[in-house]
XYZ file of C-alpha atoms in Angstrom:
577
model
C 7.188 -14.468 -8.998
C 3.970 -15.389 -7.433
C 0.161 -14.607 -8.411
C -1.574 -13.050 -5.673
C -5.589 -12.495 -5.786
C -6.688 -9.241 -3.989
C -7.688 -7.755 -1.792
C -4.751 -8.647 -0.041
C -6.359 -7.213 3.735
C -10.413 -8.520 3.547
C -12.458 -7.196 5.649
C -12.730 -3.302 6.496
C -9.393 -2.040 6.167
C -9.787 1.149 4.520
C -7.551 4.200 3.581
C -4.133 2.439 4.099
C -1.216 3.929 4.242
C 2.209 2.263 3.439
C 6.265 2.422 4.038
C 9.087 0.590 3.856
C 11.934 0.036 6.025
C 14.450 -2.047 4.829
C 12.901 -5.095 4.078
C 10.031 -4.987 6.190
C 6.849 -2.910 4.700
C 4.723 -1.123 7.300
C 1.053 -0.676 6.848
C -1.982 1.535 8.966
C -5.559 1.806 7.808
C -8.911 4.024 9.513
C -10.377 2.484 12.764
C -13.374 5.175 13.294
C -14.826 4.723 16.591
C -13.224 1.069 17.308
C -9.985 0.832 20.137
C -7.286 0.085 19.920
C -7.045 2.540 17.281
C -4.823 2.227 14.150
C -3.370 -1.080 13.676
C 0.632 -1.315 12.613
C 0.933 -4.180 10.181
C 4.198 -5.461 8.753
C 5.110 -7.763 5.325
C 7.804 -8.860 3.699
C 6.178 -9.559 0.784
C 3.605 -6.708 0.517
C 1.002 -9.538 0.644
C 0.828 -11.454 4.295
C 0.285 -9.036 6.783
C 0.734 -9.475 10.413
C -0.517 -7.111 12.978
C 2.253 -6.273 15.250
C 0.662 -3.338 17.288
C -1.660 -0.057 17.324
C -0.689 3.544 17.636
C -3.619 4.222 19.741
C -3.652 1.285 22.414
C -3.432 3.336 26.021
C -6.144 3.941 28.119
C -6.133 8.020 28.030
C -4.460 8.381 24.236
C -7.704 9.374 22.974
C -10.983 10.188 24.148
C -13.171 8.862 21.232
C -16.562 8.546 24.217
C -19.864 10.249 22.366
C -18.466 9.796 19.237
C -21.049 8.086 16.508
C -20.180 5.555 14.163
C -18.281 6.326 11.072
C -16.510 9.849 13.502
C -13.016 8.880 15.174
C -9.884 8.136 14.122
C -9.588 9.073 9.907
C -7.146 8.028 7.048
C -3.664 7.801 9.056
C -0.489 8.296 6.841
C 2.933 6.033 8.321
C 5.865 6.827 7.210
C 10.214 6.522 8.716
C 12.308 9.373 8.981
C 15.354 7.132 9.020
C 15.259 7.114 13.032
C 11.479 7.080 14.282
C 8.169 5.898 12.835
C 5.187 8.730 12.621
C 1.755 8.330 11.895
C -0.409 11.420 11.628
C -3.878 11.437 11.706
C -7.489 12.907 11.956
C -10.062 12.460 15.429
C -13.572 13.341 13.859
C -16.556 14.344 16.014
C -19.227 14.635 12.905
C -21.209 16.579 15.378
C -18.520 18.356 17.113
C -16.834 20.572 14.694
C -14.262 21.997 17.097
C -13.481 18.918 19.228
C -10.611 16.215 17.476
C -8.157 17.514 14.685
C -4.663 16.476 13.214
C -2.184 14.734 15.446
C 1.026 13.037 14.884
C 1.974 10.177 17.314
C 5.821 9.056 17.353
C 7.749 5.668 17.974
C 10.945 3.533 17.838
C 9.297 0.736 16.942
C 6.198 0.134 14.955
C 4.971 -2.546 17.503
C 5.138 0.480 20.041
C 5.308 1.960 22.637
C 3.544 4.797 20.410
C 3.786 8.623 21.959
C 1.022 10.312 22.860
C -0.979 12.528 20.559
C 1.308 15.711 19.321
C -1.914 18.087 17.864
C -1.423 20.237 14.552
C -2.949 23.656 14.727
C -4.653 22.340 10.662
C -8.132 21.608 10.848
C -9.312 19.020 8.133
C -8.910 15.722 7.490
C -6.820 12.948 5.561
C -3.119 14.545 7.285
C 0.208 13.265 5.723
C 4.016 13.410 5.837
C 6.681 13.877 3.669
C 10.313 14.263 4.308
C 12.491 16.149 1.812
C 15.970 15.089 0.591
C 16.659 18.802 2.552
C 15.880 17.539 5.854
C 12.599 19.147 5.844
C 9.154 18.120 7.038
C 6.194 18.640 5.311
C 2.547 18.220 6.604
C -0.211 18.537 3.788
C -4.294 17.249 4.509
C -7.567 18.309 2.992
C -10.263 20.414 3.623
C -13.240 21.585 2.663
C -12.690 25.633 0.970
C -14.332 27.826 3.022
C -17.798 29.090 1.224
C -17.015 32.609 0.018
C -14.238 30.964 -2.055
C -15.986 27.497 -3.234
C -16.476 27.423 -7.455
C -18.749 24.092 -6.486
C -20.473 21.872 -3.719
C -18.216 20.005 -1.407
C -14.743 21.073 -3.223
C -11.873 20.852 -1.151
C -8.183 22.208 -1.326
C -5.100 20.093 -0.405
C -2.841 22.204 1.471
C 1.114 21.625 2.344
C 2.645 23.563 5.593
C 6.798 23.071 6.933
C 6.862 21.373 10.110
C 9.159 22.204 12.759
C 10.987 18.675 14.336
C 12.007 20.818 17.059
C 8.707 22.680 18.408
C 6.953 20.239 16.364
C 4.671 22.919 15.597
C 3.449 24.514 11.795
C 5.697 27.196 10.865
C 5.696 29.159 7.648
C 3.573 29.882 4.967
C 0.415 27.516 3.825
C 0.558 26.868 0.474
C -2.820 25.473 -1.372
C -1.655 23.179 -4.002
C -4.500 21.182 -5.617
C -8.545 20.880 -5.590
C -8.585 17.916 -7.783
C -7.988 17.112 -11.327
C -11.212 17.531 -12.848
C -13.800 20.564 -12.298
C -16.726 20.308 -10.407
C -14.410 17.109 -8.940
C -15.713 16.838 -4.753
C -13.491 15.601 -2.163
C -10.187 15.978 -3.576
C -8.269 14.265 -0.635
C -5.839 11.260 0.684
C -2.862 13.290 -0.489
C 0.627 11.992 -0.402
C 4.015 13.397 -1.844
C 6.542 11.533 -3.480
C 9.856 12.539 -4.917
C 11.211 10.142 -8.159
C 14.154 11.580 -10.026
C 13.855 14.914 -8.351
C 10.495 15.386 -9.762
C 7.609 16.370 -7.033
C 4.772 14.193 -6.871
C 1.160 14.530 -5.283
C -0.856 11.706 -5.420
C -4.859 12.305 -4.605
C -7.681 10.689 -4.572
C -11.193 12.871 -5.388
C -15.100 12.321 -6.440
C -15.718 10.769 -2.984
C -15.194 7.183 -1.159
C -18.003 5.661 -3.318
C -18.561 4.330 -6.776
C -16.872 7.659 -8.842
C -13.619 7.182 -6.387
C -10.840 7.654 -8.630
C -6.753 8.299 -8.005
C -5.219 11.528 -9.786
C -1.769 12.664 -9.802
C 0.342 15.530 -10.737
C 3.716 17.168 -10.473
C 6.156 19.597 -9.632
C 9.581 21.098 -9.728
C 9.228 21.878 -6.323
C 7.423 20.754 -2.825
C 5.624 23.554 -2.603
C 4.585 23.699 -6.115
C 2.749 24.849 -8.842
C 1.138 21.232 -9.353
C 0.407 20.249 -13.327
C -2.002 16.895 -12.996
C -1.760 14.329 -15.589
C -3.595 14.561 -18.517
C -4.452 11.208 -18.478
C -6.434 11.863 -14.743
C -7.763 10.066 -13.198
C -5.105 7.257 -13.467
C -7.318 4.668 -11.929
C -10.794 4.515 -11.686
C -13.524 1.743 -11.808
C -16.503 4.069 -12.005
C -16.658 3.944 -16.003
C -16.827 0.096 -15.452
C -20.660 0.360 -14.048
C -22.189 -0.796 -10.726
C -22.292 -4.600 -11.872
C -18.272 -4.495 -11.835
C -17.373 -6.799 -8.868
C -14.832 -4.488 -7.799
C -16.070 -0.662 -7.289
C -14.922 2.515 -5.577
C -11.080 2.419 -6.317
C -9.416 5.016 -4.663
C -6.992 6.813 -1.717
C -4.060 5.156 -2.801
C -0.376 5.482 -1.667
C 2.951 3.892 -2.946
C 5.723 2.505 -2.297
C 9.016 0.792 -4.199
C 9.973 -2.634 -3.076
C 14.345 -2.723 -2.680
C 14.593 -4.325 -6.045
C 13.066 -0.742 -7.588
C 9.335 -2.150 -8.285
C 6.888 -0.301 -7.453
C 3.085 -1.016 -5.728
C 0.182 0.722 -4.780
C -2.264 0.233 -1.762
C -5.678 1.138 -1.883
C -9.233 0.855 -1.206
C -12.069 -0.788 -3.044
C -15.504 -2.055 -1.955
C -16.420 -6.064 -3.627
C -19.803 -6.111 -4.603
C -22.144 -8.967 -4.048
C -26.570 -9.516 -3.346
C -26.268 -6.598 -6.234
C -24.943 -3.236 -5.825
C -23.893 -3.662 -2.148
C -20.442 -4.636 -0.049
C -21.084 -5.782 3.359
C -17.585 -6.112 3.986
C -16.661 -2.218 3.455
C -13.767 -0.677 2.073
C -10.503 -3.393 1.804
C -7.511 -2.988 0.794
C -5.870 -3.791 -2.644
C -2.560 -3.962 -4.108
C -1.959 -2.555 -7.245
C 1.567 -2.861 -9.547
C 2.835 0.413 -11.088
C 5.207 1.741 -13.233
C 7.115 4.968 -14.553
C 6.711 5.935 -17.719
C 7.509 9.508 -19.281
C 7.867 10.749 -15.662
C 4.648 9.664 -14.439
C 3.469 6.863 -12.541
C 1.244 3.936 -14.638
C -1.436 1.943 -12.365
C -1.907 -1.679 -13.619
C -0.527 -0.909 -16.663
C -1.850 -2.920 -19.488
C -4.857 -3.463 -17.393
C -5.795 0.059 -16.460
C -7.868 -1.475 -13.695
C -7.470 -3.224 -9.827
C -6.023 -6.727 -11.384
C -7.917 -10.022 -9.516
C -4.479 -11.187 -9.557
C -1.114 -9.596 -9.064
C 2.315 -10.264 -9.676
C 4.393 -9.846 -6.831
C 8.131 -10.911 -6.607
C 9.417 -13.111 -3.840
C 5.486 -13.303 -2.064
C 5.702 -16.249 -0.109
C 2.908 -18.198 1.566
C 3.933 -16.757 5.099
C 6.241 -13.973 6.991
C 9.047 -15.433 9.362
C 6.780 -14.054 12.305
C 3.121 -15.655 11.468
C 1.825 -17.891 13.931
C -1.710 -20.430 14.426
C -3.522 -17.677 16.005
C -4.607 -16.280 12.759
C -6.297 -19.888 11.665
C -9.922 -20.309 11.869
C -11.445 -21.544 15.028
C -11.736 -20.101 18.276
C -10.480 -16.702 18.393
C -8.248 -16.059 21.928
C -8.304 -13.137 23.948
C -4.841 -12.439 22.774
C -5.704 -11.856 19.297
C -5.292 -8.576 17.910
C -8.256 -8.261 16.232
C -10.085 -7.966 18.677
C -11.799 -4.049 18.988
C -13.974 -2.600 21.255
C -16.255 0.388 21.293
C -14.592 4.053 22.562
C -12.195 1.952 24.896
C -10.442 -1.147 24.721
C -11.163 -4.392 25.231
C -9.455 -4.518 28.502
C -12.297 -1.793 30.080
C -15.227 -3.985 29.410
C -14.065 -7.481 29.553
C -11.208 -9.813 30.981
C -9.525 -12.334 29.220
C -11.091 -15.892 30.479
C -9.059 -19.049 29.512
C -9.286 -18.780 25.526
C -12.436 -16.687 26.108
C -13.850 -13.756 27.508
C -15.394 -12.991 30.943
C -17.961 -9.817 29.797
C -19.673 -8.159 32.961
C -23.243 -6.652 31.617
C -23.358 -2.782 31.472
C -26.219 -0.708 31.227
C -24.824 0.530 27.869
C -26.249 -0.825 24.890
C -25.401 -1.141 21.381
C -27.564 1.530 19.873
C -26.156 4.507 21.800
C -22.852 6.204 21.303
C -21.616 4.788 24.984
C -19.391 2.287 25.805
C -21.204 -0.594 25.940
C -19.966 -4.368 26.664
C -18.613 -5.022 23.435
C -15.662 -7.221 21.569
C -15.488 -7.916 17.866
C -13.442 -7.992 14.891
C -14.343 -7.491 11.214
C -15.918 -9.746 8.957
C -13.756 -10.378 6.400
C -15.075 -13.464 4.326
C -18.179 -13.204 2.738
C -19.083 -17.381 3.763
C -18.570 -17.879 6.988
C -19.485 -19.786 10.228
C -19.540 -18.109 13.704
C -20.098 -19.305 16.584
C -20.499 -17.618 20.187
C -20.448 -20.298 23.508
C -21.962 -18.825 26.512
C -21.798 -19.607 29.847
C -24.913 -17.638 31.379
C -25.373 -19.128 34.743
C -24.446 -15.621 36.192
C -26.749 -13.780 33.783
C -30.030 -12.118 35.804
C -33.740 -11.406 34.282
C -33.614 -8.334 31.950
C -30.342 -8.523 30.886
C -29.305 -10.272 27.354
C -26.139 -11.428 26.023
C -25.202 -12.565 22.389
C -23.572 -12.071 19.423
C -24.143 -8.549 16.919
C -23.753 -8.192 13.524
C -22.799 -4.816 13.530
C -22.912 -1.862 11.204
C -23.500 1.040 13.746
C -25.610 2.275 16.814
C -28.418 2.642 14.359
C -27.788 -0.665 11.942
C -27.479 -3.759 13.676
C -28.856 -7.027 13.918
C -28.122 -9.367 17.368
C -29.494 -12.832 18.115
C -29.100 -12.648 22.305
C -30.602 -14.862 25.455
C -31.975 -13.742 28.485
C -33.855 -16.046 31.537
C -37.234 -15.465 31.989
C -39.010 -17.644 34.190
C -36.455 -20.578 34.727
C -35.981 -20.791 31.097
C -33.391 -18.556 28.680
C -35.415 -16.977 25.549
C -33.446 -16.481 22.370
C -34.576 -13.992 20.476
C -33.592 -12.328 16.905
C -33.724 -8.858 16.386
C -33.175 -5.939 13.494
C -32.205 -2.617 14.574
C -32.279 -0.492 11.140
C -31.747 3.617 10.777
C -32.457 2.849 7.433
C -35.243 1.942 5.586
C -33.773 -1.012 3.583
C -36.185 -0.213 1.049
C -35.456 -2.459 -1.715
C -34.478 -5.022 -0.049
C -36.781 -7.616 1.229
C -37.337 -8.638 5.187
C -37.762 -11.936 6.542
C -39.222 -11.408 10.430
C -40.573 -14.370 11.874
C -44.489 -13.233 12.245
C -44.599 -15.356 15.631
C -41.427 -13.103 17.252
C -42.115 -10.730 19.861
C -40.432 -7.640 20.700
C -38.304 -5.814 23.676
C -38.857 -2.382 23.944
C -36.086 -0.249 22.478
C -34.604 -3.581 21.366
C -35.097 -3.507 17.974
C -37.543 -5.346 14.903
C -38.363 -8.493 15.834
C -36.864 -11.479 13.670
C -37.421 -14.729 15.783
C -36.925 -16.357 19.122
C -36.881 -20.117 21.029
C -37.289 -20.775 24.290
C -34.736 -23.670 26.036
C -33.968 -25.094 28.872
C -31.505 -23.111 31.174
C -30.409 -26.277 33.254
C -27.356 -26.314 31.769
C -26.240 -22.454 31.498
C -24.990 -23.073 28.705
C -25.528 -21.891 25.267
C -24.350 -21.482 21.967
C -25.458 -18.695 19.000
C -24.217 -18.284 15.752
C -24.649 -17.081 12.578
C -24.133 -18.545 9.525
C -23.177 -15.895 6.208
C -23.872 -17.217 2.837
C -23.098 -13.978 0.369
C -25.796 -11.453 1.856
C -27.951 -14.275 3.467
C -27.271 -14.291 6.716
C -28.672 -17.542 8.922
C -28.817 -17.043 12.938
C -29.543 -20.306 14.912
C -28.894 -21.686 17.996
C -27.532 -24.999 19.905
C -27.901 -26.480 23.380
C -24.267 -28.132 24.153
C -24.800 -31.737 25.981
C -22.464 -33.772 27.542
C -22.687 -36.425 24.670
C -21.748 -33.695 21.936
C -22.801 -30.383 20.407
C -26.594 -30.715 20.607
C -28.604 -29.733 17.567
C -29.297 -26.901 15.658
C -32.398 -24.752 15.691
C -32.821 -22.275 13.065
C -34.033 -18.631 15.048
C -34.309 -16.379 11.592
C -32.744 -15.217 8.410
C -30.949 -12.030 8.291
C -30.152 -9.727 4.867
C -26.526 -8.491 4.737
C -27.731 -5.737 2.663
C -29.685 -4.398 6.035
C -26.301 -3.504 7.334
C -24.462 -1.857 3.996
C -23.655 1.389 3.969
C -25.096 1.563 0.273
C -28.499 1.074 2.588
C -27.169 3.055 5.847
C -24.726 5.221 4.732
C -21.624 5.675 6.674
C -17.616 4.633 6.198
C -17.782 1.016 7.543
C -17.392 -2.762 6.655
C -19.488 -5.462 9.119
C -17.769 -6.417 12.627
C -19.297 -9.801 14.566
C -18.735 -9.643 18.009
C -20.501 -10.327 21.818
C -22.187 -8.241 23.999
C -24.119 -8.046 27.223
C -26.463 -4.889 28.084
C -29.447 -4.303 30.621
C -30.626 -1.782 28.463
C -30.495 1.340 30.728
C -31.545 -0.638 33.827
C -28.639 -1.193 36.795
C -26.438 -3.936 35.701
C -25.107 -6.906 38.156
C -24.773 -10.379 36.024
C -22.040 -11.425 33.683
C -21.181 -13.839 30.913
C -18.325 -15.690 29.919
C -18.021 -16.071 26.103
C -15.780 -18.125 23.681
C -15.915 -16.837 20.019
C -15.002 -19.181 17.360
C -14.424 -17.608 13.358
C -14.308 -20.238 10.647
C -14.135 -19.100 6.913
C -16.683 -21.501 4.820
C -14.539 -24.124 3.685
C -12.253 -24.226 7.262
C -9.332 -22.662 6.115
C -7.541 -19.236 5.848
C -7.132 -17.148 2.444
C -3.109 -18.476 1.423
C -2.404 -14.635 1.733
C -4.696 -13.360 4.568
C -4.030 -10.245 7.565
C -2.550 -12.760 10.717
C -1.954 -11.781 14.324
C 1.334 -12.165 16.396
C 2.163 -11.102 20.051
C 5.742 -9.372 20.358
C 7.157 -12.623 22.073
C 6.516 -14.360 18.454
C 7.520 -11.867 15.865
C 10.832 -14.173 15.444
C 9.174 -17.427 15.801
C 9.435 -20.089 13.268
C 6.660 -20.264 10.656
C 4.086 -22.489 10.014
C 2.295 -23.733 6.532
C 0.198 -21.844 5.682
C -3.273 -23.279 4.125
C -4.048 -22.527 0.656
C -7.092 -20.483 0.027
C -7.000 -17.892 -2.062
C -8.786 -14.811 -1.503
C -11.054 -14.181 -4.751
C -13.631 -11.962 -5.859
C -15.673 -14.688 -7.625
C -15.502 -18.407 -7.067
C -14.709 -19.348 -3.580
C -15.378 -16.679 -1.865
C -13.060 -15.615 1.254
């Protein structure tokens, strides 16, 4: 038995969804607007994840282009059939109503190749599967209840509809089975069914993805229902806990029972830190849970997300881990790595152990596509660090690393040459007012048009072409600086400004999403013709991994040997991951 501390996937890895296959578990979370879309992740242990593939990862899947931050691809479901793998899902438009929907995407594999898109002709959100003992398939989602019929704001209806494997189509009656467990209860959704012991179970989550989140369940004597909820609803909750909890917004949970008959949940929360705020976004936790009287028990004897769990045979690695999920320089062939509305591959080529980013006119405050790759922020101390090589760089265009929220919410610390010499500058873009929390610009910055609030900037050299930028995250104090490499060592560090983390929360800017760090290059509407090469570098204060942390793996290593893994344990006090 080891003691695990959650969350067990840092970073903003929200609405996961869970299955098991033999010994292997299989695990999918939301990826909103980033590509590739959906990433399949695989444990022995319920605890070490390693990314193995992504249900959306073709060029033409999915046409996510014009969609804002926080629309795209919603709260997936995985589950095995015995045969195939299916996810099911939700493409959002928030300002396109009729575009998107439900889809279900197939494979033989969870590392791929995944089908393309089957749609479901069920508008809503939050889609899931369950297959009966009878060889049925049943599709059930969420949706808002149409006005004429709504007994409060924003109540929704969880609805369950046969699905034919053949046509692959609906077919049959809808049947509307639950709109939460407590009146006047909003966003009743995340629904999954269960069977245990021939007993029906629908597991929900309701009061919204924000501090009332809660997880309700109730049952049946058939699929279709009537539904009684537990009188005990919600069965976990942290809202009565209060905002200064450091674990808040518990909710959209799903199960699953290990081969030896235990039985875990996976789940959201949001950790709190600089006050009521998570810069991280929405992670995901593992909860343990019984059966008692016929009903499932979360935590029980705890009644709340544990810091540490109990989880049998967790061991420090899975047989298919490999060095590319250590801190240091992150490679091209890391699957973290996201873009924005495409893939990686469409706005950059991999360079050596770097990136080679041509500059589009694209930037990062539109809905576009603009020259963009990042991956989350998972640990609230950390140390990153962007080389650039910007000899091919021309006036008016900039290239650097974002902090990024959304189009609106964003702060970058970039370099462009002006007259023989490559300005640094730092800049705020905010939607949001921030109000309560405190700014720090530098009164001596100056501004770009369009770009942004000024924070800071340096001017240096540009004999070299080369340049690095980082930032430096301390809690919600976020330090941006900058280095000149020389041939005798690093070159020293020159502080450019002091960001807040709390800027970029969506407690301040609303919104579904955790922080990503990444590079980009824009000319900011004007014709593009330069190019940088970039080499990003991730490194977790301290300089080593959480002991139980998300790590990558190509398909050429899922069999290879294992290393050791370093022994950091992810916390939500103390040393922070």
């Amino acid at each position: 038995m080891s003691l695990v501390r959650n969350p067990v996937l840092p970073g903003c890895y929200p609405d996961p969804s869970v299955c098991r296959v033999g010994q292997w578990y299989y695990l999918v979370c939301s990826t909103f607007e980033y590509l590739p879309g959906l990433p399949v992740m695989r444990s022995r242990d319920l605890v070490t994840w390693e990314t193995v593939g992504h249900v959306v990862d073709r060029e033409g899947m999915l046409d996510l282009g014009g969609i804002r931050s926080s629309g795209g691809l919603y709260a997936p479901t995985i589950r095995h059939d015995g045969e195939r793998f299916w996810v099911v899902c939700t493409l959002v438009d928030q300002n396109d109503d009729q575009r998107g929907g439900n889809f279900v995407c197939l494979a033989d594999d969870a590392a791929g190749p995944w089908s393309d898109p089957i749609w479901l002709d069920e508008r809503g959100i939050d889609p899931s599967l369950f297959f009966d003992d009878d060889g049925r398939v049943w599709i059930h989602g969420t949706r808002l209840v149409e006005p004429d019929r709504a007994e409060w704001h924003d109540q929704t209806e969880v609805w369950i509809r046969e699905l034919d494997r053949t046509s692959m189509r609906l077919t049959g009656p809808e049947h509307l089975v639950w709109n939460g467990a407590l009146t006047n209860a909003v966003w009743a959704e995340g629904p999954h069914l269960f069977t245990v012991d021939g007993t029906y179970y629908l597991l929900a989550a309701e009061a919204g993805t924000e501090f009332h989140h809660a997880v309700s369940v109730a049952r049946a004597d058939r699929v279709t229902g009537p539904y009684v909820g537990n009188a005990g609803n919600p069965v976990l909750t942290h809202r009565h806990l209060g905002r200064r909890h450091p674990v808040v917004g518990v909710g959209h949970a799903d199960l699953v029972e290990t081969p030896d008959g235990d039985w875990f949940a996976v789940l959201l929360a949001m950790r709190t830190y600089g006050g009521y705020h998570y810069p991280l976004g929405r992670e995901t936790f593992l909860v343990p849970v019984v059966w008692e009287d016929g009903w499932p028990v979360f935590a029980p004897g705890v009644g709340m997300v544990p810091r540490e769990v109990e989880v049998p045979g967790a061991s420090a690695a899975p047989s298919g881990w490999n060095p590319e999920g250590r801190p240091g320089v992150v490679a091209p062939s890391d699957r973290r790595w996201t873009a924005l509305r495409a893939l990686p591959a469409t706005v950059a080529a991999p360079d050596g152990d770097g990136w080679h980013l041509p500059v589009r006119a694209d930037g990062l405050g539109e809905p576009g596509v603009p020259a963009f790759v990042g991956l989350r922020q998972q640990h609230q101390d950390v140390d990153v660090t962007l080389e650039l090589d910007v000899a091919a760089l021309q006036v008016g265009e900039r290239a650097g690393l974002v902090l990024r929220q959304s189009e609106q919410d964003h702060v970058t610390l970039d370099v462009t040459p002006e007259g023989g010499r490559l300005v640094v500058r730092a800049r705020r873009r905010a939607g949001a007012d921030g109000e309560g929390v405190p700014g720090r610009a530098d009164p001596r910055a100056d501004a770009l048009p369009g770009s942004g609030e000024p924070m800071g900037h340096a001017s240096v050299a540009a004999d070299a072409g080369r340049i690095v930028l980082g930032m430096r995250a301390r809690g919600t104090d976020v330090d941006l600086f900058h280095r000149s490499p020389t041939p005798d060592g690093p070159g020293r560090e020159h502080h450019v400004a002091t960001a807040d983390a709390r800027w970029l929360d969506t407690v301040t800017t609303g919104g579904f999403l955790g922080l990503w760090i990444g590079a980009f290059a824009t000319s900011d509407g004007r014709p593009a013709a330069g190019s940088v090469r970039v080499r990003f570098a991730y490194h977790p204060a301290g300089g080593s991994i959480p002991r139980h942390q998300t790590t990558t793996t190509s398909l050429s290593t899922h069999h290879a040997a294992a290393g050791s893994l370093e022994s950091e344990l992810v916390s939500t006090e103390g040393d922070r991951p």
